[in-house]
mmCIF file of N, CA and C and ligand atoms in Angstrom:
data_model
loop_
_atom_site.group_PDB
_atom_site.id
_atom_site.type_symbol
_atom_site.label_atom_id
_atom_site.label_comp_id
_atom_site.label_asym_id
_atom_site.label_seq_id
_atom_site.Cartn_x
_atom_site.Cartn_y
_atom_site.Cartn_z
ATOM 1 N N MET A 1 21.444 26.562 -10.254
ATOM 2 C CA MET A 1 21.825 25.274 -9.670
ATOM 3 C C MET A 1 21.295 24.106 -10.515
ATOM 4 N N ALA A 2 22.152 23.322 -11.000
ATOM 5 C CA ALA A 2 21.729 22.197 -11.838
ATOM 6 C C ALA A 2 21.237 21.044 -10.980
ATOM 7 N N ARG A 3 20.233 20.404 -11.469
ATOM 8 C CA ARG A 3 19.718 19.241 -10.733
ATOM 9 C C ARG A 3 20.312 17.960 -11.306
ATOM 10 N N LYS A 4 21.060 17.300 -10.540
ATOM 11 C CA LYS A 4 21.697 16.081 -11.057
ATOM 12 C C LYS A 4 21.075 14.822 -10.465
ATOM 13 N N ASN A 5 20.150 15.021 -9.592
ATOM 14 C CA ASN A 5 19.617 13.857 -8.879
ATOM 15 C C ASN A 5 18.903 12.846 -9.762
ATOM 16 N N ARG A 6 18.343 13.345 -10.859
ATOM 17 C CA ARG A 6 17.550 12.438 -11.699
ATOM 18 C C ARG A 6 18.360 11.240 -12.169
ATOM 19 N N ASP A 7 19.624 11.474 -12.499
ATOM 20 C CA ASP A 7 20.458 10.369 -12.973
ATOM 21 C C ASP A 7 20.614 9.293 -11.902
ATOM 22 N N GLU A 8 20.761 9.747 -10.688
ATOM 23 C CA GLU A 8 20.916 8.771 -9.610
ATOM 24 C C GLU A 8 19.669 7.912 -9.468
ATOM 25 N N PHE A 9 18.522 8.563 -9.592
ATOM 26 C CA PHE A 9 17.277 7.801 -9.484
ATOM 27 C C PHE A 9 17.169 6.785 -10.609
ATOM 28 N N ALA A 10 17.573 7.206 -11.814
ATOM 29 C CA ALA A 10 17.455 6.314 -12.959
ATOM 30 C C ALA A 10 18.273 5.051 -12.757
ATOM 31 N N SER A 11 19.444 5.187 -12.158
ATOM 32 C CA SER A 11 20.301 4.018 -12.012
ATOM 33 C C SER A 11 19.776 3.050 -10.958
ATOM 34 N N TRP A 12 18.776 3.492 -10.203
ATOM 35 C CA TRP A 12 18.192 2.623 -9.187
ATOM 36 C C TRP A 12 17.548 1.376 -9.763
ATOM 37 N N ASP A 13 17.051 1.494 -10.991
ATOM 38 C CA ASP A 13 16.329 0.369 -11.573
ATOM 39 C C ASP A 13 17.246 -0.761 -12.008
ATOM 40 N N GLU A 14 18.506 -0.473 -12.131
ATOM 41 C CA GLU A 14 19.426 -1.485 -12.634
ATOM 42 C C GLU A 14 19.673 -2.586 -11.614
ATOM 43 N N ALA A 15 19.741 -3.794 -12.119
ATOM 44 C CA ALA A 15 20.186 -4.931 -11.322
ATOM 45 C C ALA A 15 19.467 -5.061 -9.995
ATOM 46 N N GLN A 16 18.213 -4.678 -9.981
ATOM 47 C CA GLN A 16 17.441 -4.902 -8.754
ATOM 48 C C GLN A 16 17.087 -6.374 -8.687
ATOM 49 N N PRO A 17 17.490 -7.032 -7.648
ATOM 50 C CA PRO A 17 17.096 -8.441 -7.557
ATOM 51 C C PRO A 17 15.602 -8.567 -7.351
ATOM 52 N N GLU A 18 15.053 -9.629 -7.841
ATOM 53 C CA GLU A 18 13.630 -9.895 -7.652
ATOM 54 C C GLU A 18 13.358 -10.001 -6.160
ATOM 55 N N PRO A 19 12.461 -9.159 -5.639
ATOM 56 C CA PRO A 19 12.243 -9.235 -4.196
ATOM 57 C C PRO A 19 11.476 -10.496 -3.800
ATOM 58 N N VAL A 20 11.848 -11.043 -2.667
ATOM 59 C CA VAL A 20 11.132 -12.198 -2.133
ATOM 60 C C VAL A 20 10.329 -11.708 -0.939
ATOM 61 N N PHE A 21 9.046 -12.036 -0.920
ATOM 62 C CA PHE A 21 8.201 -11.587 0.180
ATOM 63 C C PHE A 21 7.976 -12.714 1.178
ATOM 64 N N CYS A 22 7.956 -12.336 2.424
ATOM 65 C CA CYS A 22 7.708 -13.293 3.492
ATOM 66 C C CYS A 22 6.202 -13.559 3.559
ATOM 67 N N PRO A 23 5.783 -14.815 3.455
ATOM 68 C CA PRO A 23 4.347 -15.101 3.487
ATOM 69 C C PRO A 23 3.734 -14.855 4.865
ATOM 70 N N LEU A 24 4.563 -14.741 5.859
ATOM 71 C CA LEU A 24 4.046 -14.535 7.204
ATOM 72 C C LEU A 24 3.729 -13.056 7.445
ATOM 73 N N CYS A 25 4.724 -12.213 7.268
ATOM 74 C CA CYS A 25 4.514 -10.793 7.575
ATOM 75 C C CYS A 25 4.358 -9.946 6.321
ATOM 76 N N GLU A 26 4.550 -10.551 5.144
ATOM 77 C CA GLU A 26 4.356 -9.889 3.857
ATOM 78 C C GLU A 26 5.308 -8.743 3.582
ATOM 79 N N ARG A 27 6.434 -8.726 4.277
ATOM 80 C CA ARG A 27 7.461 -7.736 3.968
ATOM 81 C C ARG A 27 8.509 -8.397 3.080
ATOM 82 N N VAL A 28 9.311 -7.563 2.382
ATOM 83 C CA VAL A 28 10.404 -8.091 1.564
ATOM 84 C C VAL A 28 11.443 -8.736 2.489
ATOM 85 N N ILE A 29 12.026 -9.832 2.041
ATOM 86 C CA ILE A 29 13.073 -10.485 2.835
ATOM 87 C C ILE A 29 14.448 -10.134 2.263
ATOM 88 N N PRO A 30 15.273 -9.432 3.016
ATOM 89 C CA PRO A 30 16.640 -9.192 2.555
ATOM 90 C C PRO A 30 17.423 -10.511 2.553
ATOM 91 N N ASP A 31 18.380 -10.614 1.627
ATOM 92 C CA ASP A 31 19.148 -11.859 1.505
ATOM 93 C C ASP A 31 19.654 -12.397 2.822
ATOM 94 N N GLU A 32 20.199 -11.483 3.640
ATOM 95 C CA GLU A 32 20.849 -11.939 4.863
ATOM 96 C C GLU A 32 19.859 -12.343 5.956
ATOM 97 N N GLN A 33 18.560 -12.098 5.683
ATOM 98 C CA GLN A 33 17.536 -12.485 6.663
ATOM 99 C C GLN A 33 16.741 -13.692 6.216
ATOM 100 N N MET A 34 17.132 -14.280 5.084
ATOM 101 C CA MET A 34 16.292 -15.316 4.499
ATOM 102 C C MET A 34 16.564 -16.698 5.092
ATOM 103 N N ASP A 35 15.486 -17.321 5.528
ATOM 104 C CA ASP A 35 15.568 -18.666 6.090
ATOM 105 C C ASP A 35 14.589 -19.559 5.347
ATOM 106 N N ALA A 36 14.906 -20.829 5.242
ATOM 107 C CA ALA A 36 13.970 -21.788 4.645
ATOM 108 C C ALA A 36 13.262 -22.540 5.761
ATOM 109 N N HIS A 37 11.956 -22.484 5.741
ATOM 110 C CA HIS A 37 11.164 -23.199 6.744
ATOM 111 C C HIS A 37 10.510 -24.414 6.104
ATOM 112 N N HIS A 38 10.660 -25.566 6.733
ATOM 113 C CA HIS A 38 9.964 -26.767 6.272
ATOM 114 C C HIS A 38 8.541 -26.733 6.796
ATOM 115 N N LEU A 39 7.577 -26.696 5.897
ATOM 116 C CA LEU A 39 6.173 -26.635 6.316
ATOM 117 C C LEU A 39 5.834 -27.843 7.191
ATOM 118 N N VAL A 40 6.258 -29.012 6.738
ATOM 119 C CA VAL A 40 6.257 -30.184 7.612
ATOM 120 C C VAL A 40 7.722 -30.385 8.009
ATOM 121 N N PRO A 41 7.999 -30.430 9.289
ATOM 122 C CA PRO A 41 9.403 -30.522 9.716
ATOM 123 C C PRO A 41 10.136 -31.696 9.066
ATOM 124 N N LYS A 42 11.415 -31.473 8.803
ATOM 125 C CA LYS A 42 12.246 -32.509 8.191
ATOM 126 C C LYS A 42 12.179 -33.805 8.983
ATOM 127 N N SER A 43 12.131 -33.649 10.305
ATOM 128 C CA SER A 43 12.090 -34.826 11.172
ATOM 129 C C SER A 43 10.818 -35.638 10.967
ATOM 130 N N LYS A 44 9.808 -35.014 10.359
ATOM 131 C CA LYS A 44 8.536 -35.704 10.089
ATOM 132 C C LYS A 44 8.399 -36.044 8.611
ATOM 133 N N GLY A 45 9.483 -35.936 7.892
ATOM 134 C CA GLY A 45 9.461 -36.338 6.485
ATOM 135 C C GLY A 45 9.109 -35.222 5.512
ATOM 136 N N GLY A 46 9.031 -33.979 5.994
ATOM 137 C CA GLY A 46 8.664 -32.874 5.134
ATOM 138 C C GLY A 46 9.786 -32.467 4.193
ATOM 139 N N LYS A 47 9.388 -32.036 3.000
ATOM 140 C CA LYS A 47 10.397 -31.606 2.020
ATOM 141 C C LYS A 47 10.140 -30.195 1.525
ATOM 142 N N GLN A 48 8.881 -29.772 1.548
ATOM 143 C CA GLN A 48 8.542 -28.471 0.982
ATOM 144 C C GLN A 48 8.964 -27.352 1.931
ATOM 145 N N THR A 49 9.637 -26.356 1.374
ATOM 146 C CA THR A 49 10.075 -25.235 2.202
ATOM 147 C C THR A 49 9.501 -23.916 1.682
ATOM 148 N N VAL A 50 9.412 -22.948 2.576
ATOM 149 C CA VAL A 50 9.056 -21.590 2.188
ATOM 150 C C VAL A 50 10.130 -20.663 2.738
ATOM 151 N N ALA A 51 10.352 -19.541 2.043
ATOM 152 C CA ALA A 51 11.322 -18.562 2.506
ATOM 153 C C ALA A 51 10.644 -17.621 3.498
ATOM 154 N N LEU A 52 11.295 -17.436 4.629
ATOM 155 C CA LEU A 52 10.774 -16.532 5.659
ATOM 156 C C LEU A 52 11.915 -15.679 6.181
ATOM 157 N N HIS A 53 11.566 -14.572 6.835
ATOM 158 C CA HIS A 53 12.579 -13.846 7.596
ATOM 159 C C HIS A 53 13.093 -14.766 8.701
ATOM 160 N N ARG A 54 14.339 -14.605 9.032
ATOM 161 C CA ARG A 54 14.874 -15.404 10.133
ATOM 162 C C ARG A 54 14.072 -15.154 11.410
ATOM 163 N N ILE A 55 13.715 -13.897 11.622
ATOM 164 C CA ILE A 55 12.996 -13.553 12.846
ATOM 165 C C ILE A 55 11.599 -14.191 12.853
ATOM 166 N N CYS A 56 10.960 -14.248 11.695
ATOM 167 C CA CYS A 56 9.635 -14.875 11.602
ATOM 168 C C CYS A 56 9.763 -16.387 11.783
ATOM 169 N N HIS A 57 10.811 -16.933 11.189
ATOM 170 C CA HIS A 57 11.058 -18.364 11.296
ATOM 171 C C HIS A 57 11.293 -18.776 12.754
ATOM 172 N N ASP A 58 12.145 -18.010 13.409
ATOM 173 C CA ASP A 58 12.428 -18.307 14.821
ATOM 174 C C ASP A 58 11.141 -18.271 15.642
ATOM 175 N N GLN A 59 10.302 -17.312 15.296
ATOM 176 C CA GLN A 59 9.060 -17.145 16.031
ATOM 177 C C GLN A 59 8.156 -18.376 15.876
ATOM 178 N N ILE A 60 8.040 -18.861 14.661
ATOM 179 C CA ILE A 60 7.214 -20.052 14.417
ATOM 180 C C ILE A 60 7.689 -21.212 15.289
ATOM 181 N N HIS A 61 9.012 -21.385 15.332
ATOM 182 C CA HIS A 61 9.529 -22.529 16.084
ATOM 183 C C HIS A 61 9.489 -22.301 17.590
ATOM 184 N N SER A 62 9.379 -21.050 17.995
ATOM 185 C CA SER A 62 9.243 -20.838 19.432
ATOM 186 C C SER A 62 7.788 -21.002 19.872
ATOM 187 N N ILE A 63 6.862 -20.851 18.931
ATOM 188 C CA ILE A 63 5.441 -21.014 19.264
ATOM 189 C C ILE A 63 5.014 -22.477 19.126
ATOM 190 N N PHE A 64 5.482 -23.138 18.059
ATOM 191 C CA PHE A 64 5.024 -24.503 17.784
ATOM 192 C C PHE A 64 6.149 -25.520 17.943
ATOM 193 N N THR A 65 5.766 -26.704 18.357
ATOM 194 C CA THR A 65 6.719 -27.814 18.341
ATOM 195 C C THR A 65 6.676 -28.461 16.963
ATOM 196 N N ASP A 66 7.671 -29.283 16.669
ATOM 197 C CA ASP A 66 7.669 -29.996 15.389
ATOM 198 C C ASP A 66 6.405 -30.833 15.230
ATOM 199 N N ALA A 67 5.968 -31.438 16.313
ATOM 200 C CA ALA A 67 4.767 -32.280 16.252
ATOM 201 C C ALA A 67 3.542 -31.448 15.893
ATOM 202 N N GLN A 68 3.440 -30.273 16.480
ATOM 203 C CA GLN A 68 2.304 -29.388 16.161
ATOM 204 C C GLN A 68 2.362 -28.926 14.716
ATOM 205 N N LEU A 69 3.566 -28.578 14.263
ATOM 206 C CA LEU A 69 3.720 -28.123 12.880
ATOM 207 C C LEU A 69 3.301 -29.220 11.909
ATOM 208 N N ALA A 70 3.740 -30.434 12.177
ATOM 209 C CA ALA A 70 3.443 -31.551 11.274
ATOM 210 C C ALA A 70 1.950 -31.861 11.252
ATOM 211 N N LYS A 71 1.336 -31.765 12.419
ATOM 212 C CA LYS A 71 -0.034 -32.218 12.550
ATOM 213 C C LYS A 71 -1.043 -31.155 12.112
ATOM 214 N N LYS A 72 -0.825 -29.945 12.589
ATOM 215 C CA LYS A 72 -1.871 -28.939 12.425
ATOM 216 C C LYS A 72 -1.432 -27.678 11.678
ATOM 217 N N PHE A 73 -0.147 -27.365 11.755
ATOM 218 C CA PHE A 73 0.305 -26.081 11.211
ATOM 219 C C PHE A 73 1.276 -26.263 10.054
ATOM 220 N N SER A 74 0.899 -27.120 9.118
ATOM 221 C CA SER A 74 1.792 -27.403 7.997
ATOM 222 C C SER A 74 1.522 -26.503 6.798
ATOM 223 N N THR A 75 0.685 -25.482 6.979
ATOM 224 C CA THR A 75 0.510 -24.479 5.925
ATOM 225 C C THR A 75 0.648 -23.102 6.569
ATOM 226 N N ILE A 76 1.029 -22.135 5.745
ATOM 227 C CA ILE A 76 1.153 -20.767 6.244
ATOM 228 C C ILE A 76 -0.214 -20.263 6.716
ATOM 229 N N GLU A 77 -1.265 -20.671 6.009
ATOM 230 C CA GLU A 77 -2.624 -20.243 6.374
ATOM 231 C C GLU A 77 -2.948 -20.684 7.806
ATOM 232 N N ALA A 78 -2.634 -21.930 8.121
ATOM 233 C CA ALA A 78 -2.918 -22.449 9.460
ATOM 234 C C ALA A 78 -2.085 -21.713 10.509
ATOM 235 N N ILE A 79 -0.824 -21.474 10.169
ATOM 236 C CA ILE A 79 0.066 -20.773 11.101
ATOM 237 C C ILE A 79 -0.482 -19.374 11.392
ATOM 238 N N LEU A 80 -0.971 -18.723 10.331
ATOM 239 C CA LEU A 80 -1.468 -17.349 10.487
ATOM 240 C C LEU A 80 -2.774 -17.270 11.294
ATOM 241 N N GLU A 81 -3.428 -18.389 11.463
ATOM 242 C CA GLU A 81 -4.653 -18.363 12.254
ATOM 243 C C GLU A 81 -4.398 -18.408 13.751
ATOM 244 N N ASP A 82 -3.168 -18.683 14.113
ATOM 245 C CA ASP A 82 -2.849 -18.761 15.534
ATOM 246 C C ASP A 82 -2.722 -17.352 16.126
ATOM 247 N N ALA A 83 -3.318 -17.170 17.284
ATOM 248 C CA ALA A 83 -3.345 -15.837 17.896
ATOM 249 C C ALA A 83 -1.953 -15.312 18.236
ATOM 250 N N ALA A 84 -1.080 -16.193 18.687
ATOM 251 C CA ALA A 84 0.272 -15.764 19.049
ATOM 252 C C ALA A 84 1.040 -15.305 17.809
ATOM 253 N N VAL A 85 0.793 -15.998 16.686
ATOM 254 C CA VAL A 85 1.440 -15.611 15.428
ATOM 255 C C VAL A 85 0.901 -14.258 14.972
ATOM 256 N N GLN A 86 -0.406 -14.089 15.061
ATOM 257 C CA GLN A 86 -1.009 -12.825 14.632
ATOM 258 C C GLN A 86 -0.451 -11.647 15.422
ATOM 259 N N LYS A 87 -0.235 -11.882 16.683
ATOM 260 C CA LYS A 87 0.308 -10.829 17.537
ATOM 261 C C LYS A 87 1.728 -10.468 17.091
ATOM 262 N N PHE A 88 2.510 -11.498 16.815
ATOM 263 C CA PHE A 88 3.878 -11.273 16.358
ATOM 264 C C PHE A 88 3.895 -10.543 15.017
ATOM 265 N N VAL A 89 3.055 -10.994 14.086
ATOM 266 C CA VAL A 89 3.014 -10.396 12.753
ATOM 267 C C VAL A 89 2.633 -8.914 12.836
ATOM 268 N N ALA A 90 1.646 -8.617 13.683
ATOM 269 C CA ALA A 90 1.222 -7.227 13.833
ATOM 270 C C ALA A 90 2.378 -6.367 14.334
ATOM 271 N N TRP A 91 3.188 -6.953 15.185
ATOM 272 C CA TRP A 91 4.328 -6.228 15.738
ATOM 273 C C TRP A 91 5.439 -6.073 14.707
ATOM 274 N N VAL A 92 5.779 -7.166 14.028
ATOM 275 C CA VAL A 92 6.943 -7.142 13.143
ATOM 276 C C VAL A 92 6.665 -6.363 11.860
ATOM 277 N N LYS A 93 5.410 -6.242 11.486
ATOM 278 C CA LYS A 93 5.074 -5.490 10.272
ATOM 279 C C LYS A 93 5.503 -4.034 10.356
ATOM 280 N N GLY A 94 5.573 -3.517 11.548
ATOM 281 C CA GLY A 94 5.983 -2.129 11.705
ATOM 282 C C GLY A 94 7.484 -1.929 11.683
ATOM 283 N N LYS A 95 8.230 -3.025 11.535
ATOM 284 C CA LYS A 95 9.687 -2.940 11.540
ATOM 285 C C LYS A 95 10.220 -2.875 10.120
ATOM 286 N N PRO A 96 11.416 -2.289 9.946
ATOM 287 C CA PRO A 96 12.015 -2.297 8.598
ATOM 288 C C PRO A 96 12.354 -3.725 8.197
ATOM 289 N N PRO A 97 12.402 -4.012 6.866
ATOM 290 C CA PRO A 97 12.607 -5.383 6.394
ATOM 291 C C PRO A 97 13.850 -6.062 6.970
ATOM 292 N N GLY A 98 14.900 -5.301 7.195
ATOM 293 C CA GLY A 98 16.135 -5.909 7.682
ATOM 294 C C GLY A 98 16.199 -6.009 9.197
ATOM 295 N N PHE A 99 15.094 -5.709 9.854
ATOM 296 C CA PHE A 99 15.085 -5.703 11.304
ATOM 297 C C PHE A 99 15.408 -7.076 11.873
ATOM 298 N N SER A 100 16.240 -7.082 12.881
ATOM 299 C CA SER A 100 16.546 -8.320 13.573
ATOM 300 C C SER A 100 16.551 -8.019 15.061
ATOM 301 N N ASP A 101 15.985 -8.898 15.845
ATOM 302 C CA ASP A 101 15.925 -8.587 17.269
ATOM 303 C C ASP A 101 17.227 -8.906 17.982
ATOM 304 N N SER A 102 18.133 -9.581 17.301
ATOM 305 C CA SER A 102 19.422 -9.831 17.932
ATOM 306 C C SER A 102 20.252 -8.566 17.837
ATOM 307 N N ALA A 103 21.050 -8.328 18.837
ATOM 308 C CA ALA A 103 21.813 -7.081 18.878
ATOM 309 C C ALA A 103 23.186 -7.252 18.250
ATOM 310 N N LYS A 104 23.318 -8.295 17.433
ATOM 311 C CA LYS A 104 24.608 -8.580 16.814
ATOM 312 C C LYS A 104 25.165 -7.370 16.077
ATOM 313 N N GLU A 105 24.302 -6.785 15.235
ATOM 314 C CA GLU A 105 24.746 -5.591 14.531
ATOM 315 C C GLU A 105 24.108 -4.390 15.198
ATOM 316 N N SER A 106 24.703 -3.951 16.266
ATOM 317 C CA SER A 106 24.082 -2.888 17.034
ATOM 318 C C SER A 106 24.105 -1.575 16.274
ATOM 319 N N GLN A 107 25.093 -1.416 15.404
ATOM 320 C CA GLN A 107 25.156 -0.182 14.635
ATOM 321 C C GLN A 107 25.180 -0.507 13.157
ATOM 322 N N GLN A 108 24.330 0.175 12.433
ATOM 323 C CA GLN A 108 24.308 -0.061 11.004
ATOM 324 C C GLN A 108 25.399 0.772 10.350
ATOM 325 N N SER A 109 26.594 0.259 10.387
ATOM 326 C CA SER A 109 27.707 1.032 9.861
ATOM 327 C C SER A 109 27.699 1.033 8.343
ATOM 328 N N ASN A 110 27.267 -0.054 7.770
ATOM 329 C CA ASN A 110 27.291 -0.152 6.319
ATOM 330 C C ASN A 110 25.891 -0.370 5.796
ATOM 331 N N ARG A 111 25.322 0.685 5.256
ATOM 332 C CA ARG A 111 23.951 0.575 4.791
ATOM 333 C C ARG A 111 23.860 0.376 3.285
ATOM 334 N N GLY A 112 24.924 -0.051 2.671
ATOM 335 C CA GLY A 112 24.903 -0.275 1.231
ATOM 336 C C GLY A 112 23.876 -1.326 0.886
ATOM 337 N N ARG A 113 23.262 -1.197 -0.299
ATOM 338 C CA ARG A 113 22.247 -2.184 -0.645
ATOM 339 C C ARG A 113 22.807 -3.241 -1.591
ATOM 340 N N GLY A 114 24.112 -3.270 -1.753
ATOM 341 C CA GLY A 114 24.704 -4.256 -2.644
ATOM 342 C C GLY A 114 24.574 -5.653 -2.074
ATOM 343 N N ARG A 115 24.530 -6.631 -2.955
ATOM 344 C CA ARG A 115 24.431 -8.000 -2.474
ATOM 345 C C ARG A 115 25.830 -8.548 -2.307
ATOM 346 N N LYS A 116 25.920 -9.493 -1.440
ATOM 347 C CA LYS A 116 27.192 -10.177 -1.308
ATOM 348 C C LYS A 116 27.421 -11.022 -2.546
ATOM 349 N N ALA A 117 28.626 -11.000 -3.041
ATOM 350 C CA ALA A 117 28.903 -11.716 -4.293
ATOM 351 C C ALA A 117 28.889 -13.224 -4.055
HETATM 352 ZN ZN1 LIG B 201 8.609 -12.150 7.822
HETATM 353 ZN ZN1 LIG B 202 11.323 -23.983 10.196
#
């Protein structure tokens, strides 16, 4: 029996996009889960953004108001010190990178790793 699997593994290295890591949960962010978070909310004049999972981003905004973000939680470090955030991070870290709590895609019919053109 010939082993042909090695060739398949070799082709894995091709065209791998540079992975982006979420500073909140430290998992890779898939393209379709990527959100830009304003460290200081736009409404407060903030311009700097960080890439986060959509689920992590939603969580930040459900825990903090724009006023709180602008005043006290304008860095990832500050956000990570919050107990509610830590609880969420501990939970989400155990999920696969593409995990989403919305049931929009209830079945993973297409698990291809290709990027949308
Ligand atoms: Zn994340
Ligand atoms: Zn945001």
